[in-house]
Tab-separated table of C-alpha atoms and ligand atoms in Angstrom:
chain	number	residue	atom	x	y	z
M	1	MET	CA	-0.020	-0.041	0.196
M	2	SER	CA	1.229	3.420	-0.655
M	3	LYS	CA	2.090	5.278	2.504
M	4	LYS	CA	-0.496	7.871	2.008
M	5	ASN	CA	-3.794	7.352	4.415
M	6	PRO	CA	-6.479	5.741	2.499
M	7	ARG	CA	-9.793	7.450	1.266
M	8	VAL	CA	-12.558	5.924	2.702
M	9	ALA	CA	-16.013	5.489	1.515
M	10	VAL	CA	-18.893	4.680	3.904
M	11	CYS	CA	-21.746	2.917	2.040
M	12	GLY	CA	-25.415	3.340	3.656
M	13	ALA	CA	-23.958	6.102	5.673
M	14	THR	CA	-27.627	7.406	7.115
M	15	GLY	CA	-28.451	3.907	8.402
M	16	ALA	CA	-28.194	2.868	12.048
M	17	VAL	CA	-24.908	0.766	11.231
M	18	GLY	CA	-23.619	3.698	8.888
M	19	ARG	CA	-24.143	6.297	11.175
M	20	GLU	CA	-22.055	4.315	13.969
M	21	MET	CA	-19.101	3.448	11.344
M	22	LEU	CA	-18.651	7.483	10.858
M	23	LYS	CA	-18.677	7.738	14.920
M	24	VAL	CA	-16.253	4.891	15.490
M	25	LEU	CA	-13.802	5.690	12.728
M	26	GLU	CA	-13.648	9.210	14.511
M	27	GLN	CA	-13.505	7.511	18.065
M	28	ARG	CA	-10.575	5.464	16.859
M	29	ASP	CA	-8.721	8.242	14.836
M	30	PHE	CA	-8.620	6.004	11.761
M	31	PRO	CA	-6.064	7.162	9.584
M	32	CYS	CA	-7.786	8.325	6.552
M	33	SER	CA	-7.220	11.166	4.222
M	34	GLU	CA	-10.522	11.551	3.642
M	35	VAL	CA	-14.204	9.925	4.563
M	36	ILE	CA	-16.935	9.980	1.857
M	37	PRO	CA	-20.464	8.978	3.154
M	38	MET	CA	-22.773	7.404	0.288
M	39	ALA	CA	-26.419	6.243	0.455
M	40	SER	CA	-29.093	5.522	-1.943
M	41	SER	CA	-30.524	8.280	-3.999
M	42	ARG	CA	-33.241	8.762	-1.557
M	43	SER	CA	-30.747	10.075	1.159
M	44	ALA	CA	-28.070	12.001	-1.232
M	45	GLY	CA	-27.513	15.302	0.023
M	46	THR	CA	-28.296	14.978	3.365
M	47	ARG	CA	-25.831	15.964	5.850
M	48	VAL	CA	-23.973	13.417	8.486
M	49	PRO	CA	-21.850	14.055	11.164
M	50	PHE	CA	-18.289	13.573	11.253
M	51	ARG	CA	-15.585	15.323	13.750
M	52	ASP	CA	-16.367	18.920	13.840
M	53	GLN	CA	-17.576	18.863	10.359
M	54	GLU	CA	-21.060	17.414	8.553
M	55	LEU	CA	-20.579	15.829	5.742
M	56	THR	CA	-22.784	15.822	2.465
M	57	VAL	CA	-24.158	11.939	1.529
M	58	VAL	CA	-23.406	11.319	-2.246
M	59	GLU	CA	-25.342	8.887	-4.276
M	60	MET	CA	-23.219	5.425	-4.700
M	61	LYS	CA	-23.169	4.635	-8.017
M	62	GLU	CA	-21.353	1.890	-10.221
M	63	ASP	CA	-18.624	4.631	-10.823
M	64	SER	CA	-18.472	5.977	-7.495
M	65	PHE	CA	-14.932	3.808	-6.284
M	66	GLU	CA	-12.500	5.340	-8.551
M	67	GLY	CA	-9.682	6.736	-6.227
M	68	ILE	CA	-11.559	5.475	-2.852
M	69	ASP	CA	-9.277	2.719	-1.235
M	70	LEU	CA	-11.658	1.111	1.401
M	71	ALA	CA	-15.295	0.848	1.347
M	72	LEU	CA	-17.186	0.001	4.473
M	73	PHE	CA	-20.634	-1.200	3.503
M	74	SER	CA	-23.790	-1.892	5.314
M	75	ALA	CA	-26.595	-0.942	3.087
M	76	GLY	CA	-28.490	-4.479	2.717
M	77	GLY	CA	-27.653	-7.663	0.762
M	78	GLY	CA	-29.227	-6.675	-2.489
M	79	THR	CA	-27.074	-3.524	-2.532
M	80	SER	CA	-24.160	-4.990	-1.710
M	81	ARG	CA	-24.172	-7.816	-4.271
M	82	HIS	CA	-24.814	-5.041	-6.780
M	83	PHE	CA	-22.018	-2.788	-5.793
M	84	ALA	CA	-19.047	-4.470	-4.034
M	85	PRO	CA	-18.070	-5.739	-7.285
M	86	PHE	CA	-17.995	-2.505	-9.106
M	87	ALA	CA	-15.814	-1.450	-5.991
M	88	ALA	CA	-13.585	-4.414	-5.997
M	89	LYS	CA	-12.944	-3.891	-9.836
M	90	ALA	CA	-11.942	-0.254	-9.093
M	91	GLY	CA	-9.211	-1.521	-6.799
M	92	CYS	CA	-11.154	-0.431	-3.348
M	93	VAL	CA	-11.078	-2.944	-0.666
M	94	VAL	CA	-14.732	-3.570	0.473
M	95	VAL	CA	-15.770	-4.647	4.066
M	96	ASP	CA	-19.126	-5.406	3.735
M	97	ASN	CA	-21.675	-5.561	6.686
M	98	SER	CA	-24.581	-7.626	4.935
M	99	SER	CA	-25.222	-11.548	4.470
M	100	ALA	CA	-24.552	-11.161	0.729
M	101	TRP	CA	-20.895	-12.333	0.885
M	102	ARG	CA	-20.608	-14.205	4.136
M	103	MET	CA	-20.779	-17.890	2.968
M	104	ASP	CA	-18.658	-17.221	-0.554
M	105	PRO	CA	-15.721	-19.460	-0.273
M	106	GLU	CA	-13.819	-16.138	-1.953
M	107	CYS	CA	-14.519	-14.110	0.952
M	108	PRO	CA	-13.032	-14.173	4.266
M	109	LEU	CA	-15.575	-13.851	7.169
M	110	VAL	CA	-13.584	-12.459	10.093
M	111	VAL	CA	-14.197	-11.423	13.495
M	112	PRO	CA	-10.121	-9.812	14.274
M	113	GLU	CA	-10.051	-11.281	17.584
M	114	VAL	CA	-10.672	-14.808	16.102
M	115	ASN	CA	-9.422	-15.564	12.836
M	116	PRO	CA	-7.534	-12.314	11.586
M	117	HIS	CA	-5.212	-14.743	9.297
M	118	ASP	CA	-8.040	-15.304	6.987
M	119	LEU	CA	-7.543	-11.680	5.859
M	120	ASP	CA	-4.416	-12.987	4.144
M	121	TRP	CA	-6.391	-14.549	1.279
M	122	HIS	CA	-8.653	-11.740	0.506
M	123	LYS	CA	-9.651	-10.878	-3.142
M	124	GLY	CA	-11.158	-7.468	-2.443
M	125	ILE	CA	-14.356	-8.477	-0.590
M	126	ILE	CA	-14.324	-9.496	3.070
M	127	ALA	CA	-17.295	-10.054	5.182
M	128	ASN	CA	-18.383	-8.685	8.458
M	129	PRO	CA	-20.353	-11.909	10.224
M	130	ASN	CA	-23.867	-11.832	11.546
M	131	CYS	CA	-24.118	-9.582	14.770
M	132	SER	CA	-24.914	-12.421	16.983
M	133	THR	CA	-22.418	-15.046	15.537
M	134	ILE	CA	-19.762	-12.287	16.269
M	135	GLN	CA	-20.430	-11.712	19.853
M	136	MET	CA	-20.502	-15.457	20.268
M	137	MET	CA	-17.315	-16.339	18.491
M	138	VAL	CA	-15.422	-13.688	20.601
M	139	ALA	CA	-16.864	-15.552	23.886
M	140	LEU	CA	-16.356	-18.967	22.474
M	141	LYS	CA	-12.774	-18.933	20.628
M	142	PRO	CA	-10.608	-18.739	23.789
M	143	ILE	CA	-12.641	-21.747	25.042
M	144	HIS	CA	-12.561	-23.815	21.877
M	145	ASP	CA	-8.499	-23.456	21.721
M	146	GLU	CA	-8.432	-24.778	25.465
M	147	ALA	CA	-11.180	-27.469	25.563
M	148	ARG	CA	-12.592	-28.126	21.997
M	149	ILE	CA	-16.192	-27.515	21.813
M	150	LYS	CA	-18.301	-30.352	20.210
M	151	ARG	CA	-21.792	-28.414	20.617
M	152	VAL	CA	-23.453	-25.298	21.108
M	153	VAL	CA	-27.048	-24.747	21.924
M	154	VAL	CA	-27.952	-20.609	21.975
M	155	SER	CA	-30.874	-18.516	22.163
M	156	THR	CA	-30.711	-14.986	21.309
M	157	TYR	CA	-32.634	-11.876	22.706
M	158	GLN	CA	-31.730	-9.360	19.940
M	159	ALA	CA	-32.460	-5.830	20.075
M	160	VAL	CA	-34.618	-4.140	17.276
M	161	SER	CA	-31.390	-1.629	16.243
M	162	GLY	CA	-30.544	-5.080	14.409
M	163	THR	CA	-33.087	-4.207	11.803
M	164	GLY	CA	-31.882	-0.529	11.118
M	165	GLN	CA	-33.196	3.058	12.039
M	166	LYS	CA	-36.910	2.586	11.042
M	167	ALA	CA	-36.990	-0.740	13.713
M	168	ILE	CA	-36.021	1.907	16.404
M	169	VAL	CA	-38.802	4.217	15.347
M	170	GLU	CA	-41.095	1.611	15.376
M	171	LEU	CA	-40.609	0.212	18.591
M	172	GLU	CA	-40.521	3.782	20.443
M	173	ASN	CA	-43.908	4.624	18.626
M	174	GLN	CA	-45.450	1.568	19.589
M	175	VAL	CA	-44.438	2.291	23.260
M	176	ARG	CA	-45.913	5.387	23.000
M	177	ARG	CA	-48.960	4.492	21.440
M	178	LEU	CA	-49.698	1.806	23.737
M	179	MET	CA	-49.206	3.980	26.932
M	180	SER	CA	-51.532	6.479	25.826
M	181	GLY	CA	-54.323	3.805	25.237
M	182	GLN	CA	-54.255	3.832	21.017
M	183	PRO	CA	-53.903	0.648	18.994
M	184	VAL	CA	-50.204	-0.437	17.768
M	185	VAL	CA	-49.133	-0.105	14.188
M	186	ALA	CA	-46.604	-2.541	12.630
M	187	ASP	CA	-45.026	-2.137	9.724
M	188	VAL	CA	-41.434	-3.141	10.327
M	189	TYR	CA	-42.251	-6.556	12.104
M	190	PRO	CA	-45.135	-8.833	11.420
M	191	HIS	CA	-46.276	-8.221	14.678
M	192	GLN	CA	-46.379	-5.689	17.908
M	193	ILE	CA	-42.758	-5.690	19.299
M	194	ALA	CA	-43.600	-3.187	22.096
M	195	PHE	CA	-43.630	-5.665	25.250
M	196	ASN	CA	-43.545	-8.699	23.120
M	197	CYS	CA	-41.013	-11.599	22.303
M	198	LEU	CA	-40.890	-12.559	18.330
M	199	PRO	CA	-39.355	-15.849	18.316
M	200	HIS	CA	-38.678	-15.310	14.439
M	201	ILE	CA	-35.690	-12.871	13.153
M	202	ASP	CA	-34.855	-12.750	9.055
M	203	VAL	CA	-37.107	-14.871	7.027
M	204	PHE	CA	-38.077	-18.782	7.432
M	205	GLU	CA	-36.299	-21.673	5.735
M	206	GLU	CA	-37.660	-25.126	4.691
M	207	ASN	CA	-36.109	-26.442	7.569
M	208	GLY	CA	-38.397	-24.679	9.992
M	209	TYR	CA	-35.101	-22.509	11.255
M	210	THR	CA	-35.134	-18.974	10.324
M	211	LYS	CA	-32.139	-17.126	8.022
M	212	GLU	CA	-31.027	-16.009	11.190
M	213	GLU	CA	-30.509	-19.073	13.081
M	214	MET	CA	-28.780	-21.145	10.233
M	215	LYS	CA	-26.002	-18.016	9.821
M	216	MET	CA	-25.262	-18.657	13.392
M	217	VAL	CA	-24.732	-22.488	12.266
M	218	ASN	CA	-22.848	-21.991	9.277
M	219	GLU	CA	-20.699	-18.688	10.008
M	220	THR	CA	-19.821	-20.220	13.455
M	221	ILE	CA	-17.908	-23.270	11.192
M	222	LYS	CA	-16.131	-20.709	8.854
M	223	ILE	CA	-15.116	-18.365	11.432
M	224	MET	CA	-13.898	-21.145	13.364
M	225	GLY	CA	-12.461	-22.926	10.742
M	226	ASP	CA	-13.794	-26.239	12.206
M	227	GLU	CA	-16.430	-28.261	10.953
M	228	SER	CA	-16.867	-30.688	13.597
M	229	ILE	CA	-18.593	-27.819	15.682
M	230	LYS	CA	-22.336	-28.693	16.056
M	231	VAL	CA	-24.264	-25.430	16.737
M	232	THR	CA	-28.299	-25.157	16.918
M	233	ALA	CA	-30.218	-22.042	17.485
M	234	THR	CA	-33.102	-19.808	18.488
M	235	CYS	CA	-33.302	-16.156	17.502
M	236	VAL	CA	-36.034	-14.029	19.398
M	237	ARG	CA	-36.746	-10.484	19.038
M	238	VAL	CA	-36.845	-8.354	22.079
M	239	PRO	CA	-38.154	-4.944	22.831
M	240	VAL	CA	-34.683	-3.779	23.729
M	241	PHE	CA	-33.180	-1.032	21.518
M	242	TYR	CA	-29.465	-1.784	21.515
M	243	GLY	CA	-27.692	-4.613	22.817
M	244	HIS	CA	-27.885	-8.547	22.046
M	245	SER	CA	-28.241	-10.862	24.593
M	246	GLU	CA	-27.608	-14.719	24.158
M	247	SER	CA	-27.726	-17.931	26.389
M	248	VAL	CA	-25.027	-20.098	25.380
M	249	ASN	CA	-25.203	-23.812	26.292
M	250	ILE	CA	-21.574	-25.833	25.230
M	251	GLU	CA	-20.207	-29.156	25.614
M	252	THR	CA	-16.704	-29.611	25.638
M	253	GLU	CA	-14.061	-32.455	25.016
M	254	LEU	CA	-11.846	-31.771	27.735
M	255	LYS	CA	-12.852	-30.349	31.086
M	256	LEU	CA	-13.243	-26.834	31.938
M	257	THR	CA	-14.315	-25.708	35.315
M	258	GLY	CA	-16.601	-22.562	35.882
M	259	ASP	CA	-13.676	-21.113	37.543
M	260	ASP	CA	-11.095	-22.038	34.667
M	261	CYS	CA	-13.700	-20.653	32.470
M	262	ARG	CA	-14.294	-17.621	34.184
M	263	ALA	CA	-10.057	-16.779	34.393
M	264	LEU	CA	-9.571	-17.692	30.661
M	265	LEU	CA	-12.253	-15.139	29.445
M	266	ALA	CA	-10.762	-12.487	31.567
M	267	ARG	CA	-7.691	-12.456	29.754
M	268	SER	CA	-8.740	-12.821	26.432
M	269	PRO	CA	-9.230	-10.210	23.660
M	270	GLY	CA	-12.674	-8.124	23.457
M	271	ILE	CA	-14.215	-9.679	26.690
M	272	THR	CA	-15.097	-8.454	29.829
M	273	VAL	CA	-16.160	-10.831	32.478
M	274	VAL	CA	-19.358	-9.360	34.732
M	275	ASP	CA	-20.175	-12.382	36.909
M	276	TYR	CA	-20.660	-11.501	40.473
M	277	PRO	CA	-24.112	-13.211	41.437
M	278	GLU	CA	-23.500	-12.208	45.282
M	279	LYS	CA	-23.648	-8.240	44.040
M	280	LEU	CA	-26.484	-8.980	41.539
M	281	ALA	CA	-23.877	-8.185	38.749
M	282	TYR	CA	-24.073	-9.710	35.107
M	283	PRO	CA	-24.085	-8.481	32.158
M	284	MET	CA	-27.142	-6.665	30.360
M	285	PRO	CA	-27.740	-4.695	27.066
M	286	VAL	CA	-28.671	-1.266	28.796
M	287	ASP	CA	-25.076	-1.260	30.236
M	288	ALA	CA	-23.096	-2.514	27.143
M	289	ALA	CA	-24.749	-0.063	24.843
M	290	GLY	CA	-22.239	2.321	23.245
M	291	LEU	CA	-19.512	0.202	24.716
M	292	ASP	CA	-17.085	-2.239	22.810
M	293	ASP	CA	-16.263	-5.200	24.493
M	294	THR	CA	-18.528	-8.315	24.894
M	295	PHE	CA	-19.516	-8.775	28.238
M	296	VAL	CA	-19.966	-12.461	29.604
M	297	GLY	CA	-21.512	-13.538	32.923
M	298	ARG	CA	-23.743	-16.216	34.727
M	299	ILE	CA	-20.774	-18.754	34.126
M	300	ARG	CA	-21.881	-21.832	35.341
M	301	GLU	CA	-20.847	-25.816	34.953
M	302	ASP	CA	-23.655	-27.863	33.008
M	303	GLU	CA	-24.660	-30.541	35.740
M	304	THR	CA	-26.403	-32.751	33.086
M	305	ILE	CA	-23.297	-33.665	31.474
M	306	GLU	CA	-19.649	-34.464	31.867
M	307	ASN	CA	-18.172	-31.479	29.991
M	308	GLY	CA	-20.860	-28.746	29.631
M	309	LEU	CA	-20.946	-25.059	30.502
M	310	ASN	CA	-23.629	-22.029	30.673
M	311	LEU	CA	-22.813	-18.856	29.574
M	312	TRP	CA	-24.704	-15.330	29.260
M	313	VAL	CA	-23.209	-13.442	26.522
M	314	VAL	CA	-24.384	-9.505	25.731
M	315	SER	CA	-22.501	-6.973	23.013
M	316	ASP	CA	-23.830	-4.062	21.445
M	317	ASN	CA	-25.066	-5.171	18.195
M	318	ILE	CA	-24.412	-2.087	16.381
M	319	ARG	CA	-20.940	-1.409	17.517
M	320	LYS	CA	-19.272	-4.967	17.879
M	321	GLY	CA	-22.164	-6.639	15.780
M	322	ALA	CA	-21.694	-4.306	12.953
M	323	ALA	CA	-19.621	-0.954	12.825
M	324	LEU	CA	-16.857	-1.431	15.233
M	325	ASN	CA	-15.946	-5.179	13.910
M	326	THR	CA	-15.898	-3.515	10.338
M	327	VAL	CA	-13.442	-1.269	11.554
M	328	GLN	CA	-11.555	-3.076	13.287
M	329	ILE	CA	-11.199	-5.413	10.426
M	330	ALA	CA	-9.881	-2.447	8.061
M	331	GLU	CA	-7.389	-1.722	10.735
M	332	THR	CA	-6.144	-5.181	10.718
M	333	LEU	CA	-6.028	-4.600	6.768
M	334	MET	CA	-3.931	-1.706	7.612
M	335	GLU	CA	-1.409	-3.369	9.987
M	336	ARG	CA	-0.884	-6.473	7.698
M	337	ASP	CA	-0.280	-4.338	4.630
M	338	LEU	CA	-3.226	-5.633	3.054
M	339	LEU	CA	-5.582	-2.654	1.929
M	340	ARG	CA	-5.015	-3.666	-1.858
M	341	VAL	CA	-6.918	-5.626	-4.335
M	342	PRO	CA	-5.168	-8.585	-5.371
O	401	LIG	O1	-29.860	-7.688	3.796
O	401	LIG	P1	-29.264	-7.655	5.186
O	401	LIG	O2	-27.732	-8.209	5.207
O	401	LIG	O3	-30.064	-8.524	5.740
O	401	LIG	O4	-29.187	-6.209	5.624
O	401	LIG	C1	-30.681	-5.371	5.689
O	401	LIG	C2	-30.630	-4.463	6.697
O	401	LIG	O5	-29.822	-4.696	7.597
O	401	LIG	C3	-28.986	-3.754	8.075
O	401	LIG	C4	-29.201	-2.620	7.327
O	401	LIG	O6	-29.788	-1.398	7.891
O	401	LIG	C5	-29.678	-2.946	6.301
O	401	LIG	O7	-30.782	-2.016	5.807
O	401	LIG	N1	-27.802	-3.970	8.515
O	401	LIG	C6	-27.120	-4.489	7.722
O	401	LIG	N2	-25.941	-5.258	8.097
O	401	LIG	C7	-26.363	-5.210	9.543
O	401	LIG	C8	-25.797	-5.660	10.761
O	401	LIG	N3	-24.361	-6.266	10.773
O	401	LIG	C9	-27.497	-4.533	9.831
O	401	LIG	N4	-27.953	-4.411	10.703
O	401	LIG	C10	-27.402	-4.795	12.077
O	401	LIG	N5	-26.069	-5.352	11.904
O	401	LIG	P2	-29.455	0.305	8.025
O	401	LIG	O8	-30.670	0.955	8.831
O	401	LIG	O9	-28.261	-0.013	9.259
O	401	LIG	O10	-28.972	0.680	6.962
O	401	LIG	C11	-29.791	0.863	6.003
O	401	LIG	C12	-29.107	1.838	5.028
O	401	LIG	O11	-28.891	1.204	3.667
O	401	LIG	C13	-28.993	2.323	2.640
O	401	LIG	N6	-29.477	1.787	1.324
O	401	LIG	C14	-30.621	1.082	1.019
O	401	LIG	N7	-30.142	0.904	-0.014
O	401	LIG	C15	-29.627	1.807	-0.955
O	401	LIG	C16	-29.109	1.897	-0.069
O	401	LIG	N8	-27.601	2.921	0.106
O	401	LIG	C17	-27.356	3.268	-1.338
O	401	LIG	N9	-27.777	2.176	-2.234
O	401	LIG	C18	-29.024	1.756	-2.402
O	401	LIG	N10	-29.709	1.109	-3.176
O	401	LIG	C19	-29.635	3.030	3.361
O	401	LIG	O12	-29.717	4.270	2.762
O	401	LIG	C20	-29.630	3.300	4.572
O	401	LIG	O13	-28.373	4.280	4.822
O	401	LIG	P3	-31.275	5.238	2.737
O	401	LIG	O14	-30.803	6.575	3.114
O	401	LIG	O15	-32.027	5.356	1.476
O	401	LIG	O16	-31.902	4.904	4.233
O	401	LIG	C21	-33.359	4.626	4.069
O	401	LIG	C22	-34.147	5.406	5.017
O	401	LIG	O17	-33.810	5.246	5.969
O	401	LIG	C23	-34.520	6.658	6.917
O	401	LIG	N11	-33.152	6.683	7.870
O	401	LIG	C24	-32.091	6.356	7.946
O	401	LIG	N12	-31.482	6.517	8.945
O	401	LIG	C25	-32.355	7.326	9.968
O	401	LIG	C26	-33.418	7.339	8.931
O	401	LIG	N13	-34.363	8.151	9.682
O	401	LIG	C27	-34.334	8.761	10.666
O	401	LIG	N14	-33.023	8.833	11.573
O	401	LIG	C28	-31.800	8.265	10.710
O	401	LIG	N15	-30.830	8.078	11.552
O	401	LIG	C29	-34.583	7.587	5.966
O	401	LIG	O18	-35.882	7.795	5.862
O	401	LIG	C30	-34.335	7.035	4.531
O	401	LIG	O19	-34.875	7.522	3.669
O	402	LIG	O1	-26.362	-9.068	9.613
O	402	LIG	O2	-31.483	-8.235	13.495
O	402	LIG	O3	-27.282	-10.993	8.898
O	402	LIG	O4	-32.933	-7.790	12.249
O	402	LIG	C1	-29.950	-9.760	9.917
O	402	LIG	C2	-30.903	-9.597	10.591
O	402	LIG	C3	-28.903	-8.075	10.733
O	402	LIG	C4	-29.545	-7.932	11.565
O	402	LIG	C5	-27.425	-9.725	9.168
O	402	LIG	C6	-31.776	-7.919	12.531
O	402	LIG	C7	-28.864	-9.372	9.912
O	402	LIG	C8	-30.470	-8.472	11.704
């Protein structure tokens, strides 16, 4: 890479994740010579805050990527499938938040704490995993290295911000209407989300699981680079604004006591252990919102099997689950001198 700082495009800059990307680039003082916010024609001309200025959003087009070194995408799967190849063709490295490229064998799927080495073989498009998968990988990788995970049973409690800005507004509006005795309006979700739980995230597949559940199954295997790990998931939308929570039950080959696990996770990157039941201290989404780490607590041995553990894992889905992980991938590319399309 040339020694000059890269020009960076944020594609989908007006969305919940895109706005957070701008914030994370600013907070981490990401070395860039320029930031160009892009979105659909609907939002071209709107202004987004960055550092002490406001940047004007430009419409993303096929030829928008000339002279841009790095594009951080969060504009939905269809948009990404269409535009990312144009960017890569123009020599711009893409880090994409959507599900479009995750299972493509040509595209690394990366959590920097877990598999940074997979960036070495990128061909221009790198995928950022699903938010629920990312935080589970951060928590499980140290355990897998130490005791080999055989099977994972996970249930998620996912915030509405995962669906984007429009879902945040829908939950706010439903709460307001219900508290003033008016009937709810549901546009984004198929049912009322305020004061409710929906065991349904993304679309249903033929096997009866949702696409979100199958992402956790398939992405885990790709990120861990281990086809022997069995994962089964139930993904649930809950009326929380920011922060996904997960109840994770694991079975390991080797014995790891609760104390071993607590000590192991406490010294692992990107994790804060919050596990003081006597003080009623455990991870919660309202505490994790706006923070970078993955928080793990309620660590207990599963007494029904020989080598098993239960964990409660919480992280901000818009930060570690999306914008932060994307920027960390970009930072790792720079560190490894990989910011170029081979
Ligand atoms: O297909 P997938 O992978 O499953 O992804 C589907 C959705 O998931 C979100 C993302 O929502 C995406 O739309 N998402 C993706 N990865 C995620 C992850 N890892 C993830 N969520 C969590 N974790 P989003 O809200 O973050 O981003 C939407 C952005 O995409 C832009 N976009 C859509 N089509 C586009 C396009 N950009 C370029 N070309 C296209 N063809 C979209 O642009 C948005 O920036 P937009 O400006 O048209 O925004 C649509 C309308 O949204 C409203 N709005 C946006 N932000 C705000 C807002 N209103 C109020 N306040 C805001 N802050 C506006 O009304 C605008 O018109
Ligand atoms: O990244 O919470 O695959 O609605 C799909 C569903 C992002 C979040 C993905 C949600 C997502 C999402």
